[in-house]
Amino acid sequence: QVQLVESGGGLVEAGGSLRLSCAASGRTFSIYAMAWFRQAPGKEREFVAAITWSGGSTYYADSVKGRFTISRDNAKDTVYLQMNSLKPEDTAVYYCAVDHRWGPLQTVQLAYGYWGQGTQVTVSS
């Protein structure tokens, strides 16, 4: 079992920045990759970014490429999502998730076995 706790969400004006954190606990040695997804009101949950736990490989959705940066601190068992140049369309609940399987970084929800409860990000225009 892996437990995930997100933090760092809030209200920010368009063009501003936020940094989300996702702290993992439990069987963290079994983590292969972690990802951020988001879900806006009335929309499906969508992939945002992913990172391998040990190698630091990353992958981003086109909608956030160049604005968001995913990183990890293995010593703290924590993954971060630095979000810059935020837009109103970035408003959503942001979730972190864990993938235990080795292979290419995944963008589909089914690949991730553990999820946090989410943190709200609201970007005002």
PDB file of C-alpha atoms in Angstrom:
ATOM      1  CA  GLN A   1       0.000   0.000   0.000  1.00  0.00           C
ATOM      2  CA  VAL A   2       1.081   3.533  -0.767  1.00  0.00           C
ATOM      3  CA  GLN A   3      -0.555   6.586   0.748  1.00  0.00           C
ATOM      4  CA  LEU A   4      -0.454   9.915  -1.079  1.00  0.00           C
ATOM      5  CA  VAL A   5      -1.180  13.357   0.310  1.00  0.00           C
ATOM      6  CA  GLU A   6      -1.327  16.391  -1.984  1.00  0.00           C
ATOM      7  CA  SER A   7      -0.892  19.974  -0.850  1.00  0.00           C
ATOM      8  CA  GLY A   8      -0.174  23.400  -2.260  1.00  0.00           C
ATOM      9  CA  GLY A   9      -3.394  24.152  -4.086  1.00  0.00           C
ATOM     10  CA  GLY A  10      -5.164  27.479  -3.817  1.00  0.00           C
ATOM     11  CA  LEU A  11      -6.483  30.537  -5.592  1.00  0.00           C
ATOM     12  CA  VAL A  12      -4.175  32.450  -7.917  1.00  0.00           C
ATOM     13  CA  GLU A  13      -4.584  35.072 -10.609  1.00  0.00           C
ATOM     14  CA  ALA A  14      -3.975  34.264 -14.253  1.00  0.00           C
ATOM     15  CA  GLY A  15      -0.264  34.446 -15.012  1.00  0.00           C
ATOM     16  CA  GLY A  16       0.661  33.442 -11.486  1.00  0.00           C
ATOM     17  CA  SER A  17       2.389  30.368 -10.114  1.00  0.00           C
ATOM     18  CA  LEU A  18       1.732  27.562  -7.667  1.00  0.00           C
ATOM     19  CA  ARG A  19       3.735  24.548  -6.550  1.00  0.00           C
ATOM     20  CA  LEU A  20       1.901  21.381  -5.680  1.00  0.00           C
ATOM     21  CA  SER A  21       3.435  18.682  -3.501  1.00  0.00           C
ATOM     22  CA  CYS A  22       2.575  15.011  -3.205  1.00  0.00           C
ATOM     23  CA  ALA A  23       4.050  13.165  -0.254  1.00  0.00           C
ATOM     24  CA  ALA A  24       4.152   9.381  -0.474  1.00  0.00           C
ATOM     25  CA  SER A  25       4.307   6.973   2.452  1.00  0.00           C
ATOM     26  CA  GLY A  26       4.072   3.250   2.952  1.00  0.00           C
ATOM     27  CA  ARG A  27       5.629   0.921   0.359  1.00  0.00           C
ATOM     28  CA  THR A  28       7.421   3.702  -1.486  1.00  0.00           C
ATOM     29  CA  PHE A  29      10.223   1.335  -2.538  1.00  0.00           C
ATOM     30  CA  SER A  30       7.752  -0.208  -4.986  1.00  0.00           C
ATOM     31  CA  ILE A  31       7.055   3.043  -6.832  1.00  0.00           C
ATOM     32  CA  TYR A  32       8.197   3.143 -10.469  1.00  0.00           C
ATOM     33  CA  ALA A  33       6.628   6.416 -11.549  1.00  0.00           C
ATOM     34  CA  MET A  34       4.344   9.123 -10.286  1.00  0.00           C
ATOM     35  CA  ALA A  35       2.018  11.390 -12.162  1.00  0.00           C
ATOM     36  CA  TRP A  36      -0.288  14.342 -11.820  1.00  0.00           C
ATOM     37  CA  PHE A  37      -3.792  14.307 -13.260  1.00  0.00           C
ATOM     38  CA  ARG A  38      -6.468  16.954 -13.041  1.00  0.00           C
ATOM     39  CA  GLN A  39     -10.235  17.103 -13.255  1.00  0.00           C
ATOM     40  CA  ALA A  40     -12.155  20.262 -14.044  1.00  0.00           C
ATOM     41  CA  PRO A  41     -15.863  20.594 -13.222  1.00  0.00           C
ATOM     42  CA  GLY A  42     -17.972  18.644 -15.682  1.00  0.00           C
ATOM     43  CA  LYS A  43     -14.933  17.183 -17.441  1.00  0.00           C
ATOM     44  CA  GLU A  44     -13.083  13.887 -17.406  1.00  0.00           C
ATOM     45  CA  ARG A  45      -9.896  13.467 -15.436  1.00  0.00           C
ATOM     46  CA  GLU A  46      -6.895  14.152 -17.664  1.00  0.00           C
ATOM     47  CA  PHE A  47      -3.192  13.487 -17.579  1.00  0.00           C
ATOM     48  CA  VAL A  48      -0.891  16.400 -16.755  1.00  0.00           C
ATOM     49  CA  ALA A  49       2.648  15.105 -16.194  1.00  0.00           C
ATOM     50  CA  ALA A  50       4.597  12.043 -15.078  1.00  0.00           C
ATOM     51  CA  ILE A  51       8.077  11.258 -13.790  1.00  0.00           C
ATOM     52  CA  THR A  52      10.011   8.086 -13.107  1.00  0.00           C
ATOM     53  CA  TRP A  53      10.904   7.675  -9.474  1.00  0.00           C
ATOM     54  CA  SER A  54      14.582   6.882  -9.968  1.00  0.00           C
ATOM     55  CA  GLY A  55      15.647   7.988 -13.417  1.00  0.00           C
ATOM     56  CA  GLY A  56      13.980  11.361 -13.605  1.00  0.00           C
ATOM     57  CA  SER A  57      12.433  10.838 -17.025  1.00  0.00           C
ATOM     58  CA  THR A  58       9.448  13.082 -17.554  1.00  0.00           C
ATOM     59  CA  TYR A  59       6.477  13.424 -19.857  1.00  0.00           C
ATOM     60  CA  TYR A  60       3.963  16.252 -20.176  1.00  0.00           C
ATOM     61  CA  ALA A  61       0.579  16.853 -21.702  1.00  0.00           C
ATOM     62  CA  ASP A  62       0.788  19.290 -24.594  1.00  0.00           C
ATOM     63  CA  SER A  63      -1.500  21.705 -22.749  1.00  0.00           C
ATOM     64  CA  VAL A  64       1.044  22.268 -19.966  1.00  0.00           C
ATOM     65  CA  LYS A  65       4.352  21.750 -21.754  1.00  0.00           C
ATOM     66  CA  GLY A  66       6.667  24.702 -21.190  1.00  0.00           C
ATOM     67  CA  ARG A  67       4.597  25.996 -18.254  1.00  0.00           C
ATOM     68  CA  PHE A  68       4.584  23.123 -15.751  1.00  0.00           C
ATOM     69  CA  THR A  69       7.559  21.198 -14.369  1.00  0.00           C
ATOM     70  CA  ILE A  70       7.358  17.893 -12.526  1.00  0.00           C
ATOM     71  CA  SER A  71      10.180  16.899 -10.200  1.00  0.00           C
ATOM     72  CA  ARG A  72      10.844  14.514  -7.337  1.00  0.00           C
ATOM     73  CA  ASP A  73      12.823  14.411  -4.122  1.00  0.00           C
ATOM     74  CA  ASN A  74      13.526  10.777  -3.327  1.00  0.00           C
ATOM     75  CA  ALA A  75      14.892  11.611   0.110  1.00  0.00           C
ATOM     76  CA  LYS A  76      11.524  13.102   1.023  1.00  0.00           C
ATOM     77  CA  ASP A  77       9.405  10.649  -1.016  1.00  0.00           C
ATOM     78  CA  THR A  78       7.764  13.669  -2.573  1.00  0.00           C
ATOM     79  CA  VAL A  79       6.828  14.711  -6.089  1.00  0.00           C
ATOM     80  CA  TYR A  80       6.261  18.335  -7.034  1.00  0.00           C
ATOM     81  CA  LEU A  81       4.401  20.122  -9.798  1.00  0.00           C
ATOM     82  CA  GLN A  82       5.624  23.648 -10.396  1.00  0.00           C
ATOM     83  CA  MET A  83       2.946  25.496 -12.327  1.00  0.00           C
ATOM     84  CA  ASN A  84       3.824  28.805 -13.977  1.00  0.00           C
ATOM     85  CA  SER A  85       1.915  31.107 -16.315  1.00  0.00           C
ATOM     86  CA  LEU A  86      -1.337  29.699 -15.005  1.00  0.00           C
ATOM     87  CA  LYS A  87      -4.491  30.121 -17.057  1.00  0.00           C
ATOM     88  CA  PRO A  88      -8.162  29.980 -16.022  1.00  0.00           C
ATOM     89  CA  GLU A  89      -8.449  26.714 -17.942  1.00  0.00           C
ATOM     90  CA  ASP A  90      -5.937  25.172 -15.508  1.00  0.00           C
ATOM     91  CA  THR A  91      -8.621  25.372 -12.823  1.00  0.00           C
ATOM     92  CA  ALA A  92      -9.243  21.841 -11.568  1.00  0.00           C
ATOM     93  CA  VAL A  93      -8.730  19.410  -8.743  1.00  0.00           C
ATOM     94  CA  TYR A  94      -5.209  18.047  -9.106  1.00  0.00           C
ATOM     95  CA  TYR A  95      -4.462  14.454  -8.128  1.00  0.00           C
ATOM     96  CA  CYS A  96      -1.185  12.609  -7.805  1.00  0.00           C
ATOM     97  CA  ALA A  97      -0.950   8.913  -8.578  1.00  0.00           C
ATOM     98  CA  VAL A  98       1.512   6.017  -8.423  1.00  0.00           C
ATOM     99  CA  ASP A  99       2.455   3.448 -11.073  1.00  0.00           C
ATOM    100  CA  HIS A 100       4.283   0.314  -9.880  1.00  0.00           C
ATOM    101  CA  ARG A 101       4.920  -1.197 -13.303  1.00  0.00           C
ATOM    102  CA  TRP A 102       8.173  -0.767 -15.224  1.00  0.00           C
ATOM    103  CA  GLY A 103       7.959   0.534 -18.759  1.00  0.00           C
ATOM    104  CA  PRO A 104       7.125   3.720 -20.611  1.00  0.00           C
ATOM    105  CA  LEU A 105       5.556   6.539 -18.656  1.00  0.00           C
ATOM    106  CA  GLN A 106       1.802   6.157 -18.808  1.00  0.00           C
ATOM    107  CA  THR A 107      -0.850   8.793 -19.466  1.00  0.00           C
ATOM    108  CA  VAL A 108      -3.943   6.684 -18.779  1.00  0.00           C
ATOM    109  CA  GLN A 109      -5.604   6.527 -15.365  1.00  0.00           C
ATOM    110  CA  LEU A 110      -5.864   2.736 -15.375  1.00  0.00           C
ATOM    111  CA  ALA A 111      -2.074   2.440 -15.207  1.00  0.00           C
ATOM    112  CA  TYR A 112      -1.992   4.069 -11.787  1.00  0.00           C
ATOM    113  CA  GLY A 113      -2.920   2.008  -8.759  1.00  0.00           C
ATOM    114  CA  TYR A 114      -2.842   4.540  -5.937  1.00  0.00           C
ATOM    115  CA  TRP A 115      -4.304   8.027  -5.831  1.00  0.00           C
ATOM    116  CA  GLY A 116      -4.335  10.959  -3.479  1.00  0.00           C
ATOM    117  CA  GLN A 117      -7.502  12.790  -2.501  1.00  0.00           C
ATOM    118  CA  GLY A 118      -6.723  15.834  -4.603  1.00  0.00           C
ATOM    119  CA  THR A 119      -6.024  19.515  -4.097  1.00  0.00           C
ATOM    120  CA  GLN A 120      -8.034  22.351  -5.629  1.00  0.00           C
ATOM    121  CA  VAL A 121      -6.366  24.846  -7.950  1.00  0.00           C
ATOM    122  CA  THR A 122      -8.406  27.863  -8.991  1.00  0.00           C
ATOM    123  CA  VAL A 123      -7.069  30.403 -11.478  1.00  0.00           C
ATOM    124  CA  SER A 124      -8.995  33.646 -11.734  1.00  0.00           C
ATOM    125  CA  SER A 125      -9.065  35.734 -14.888  1.00  0.00           C
TER     126      SER A 125
END
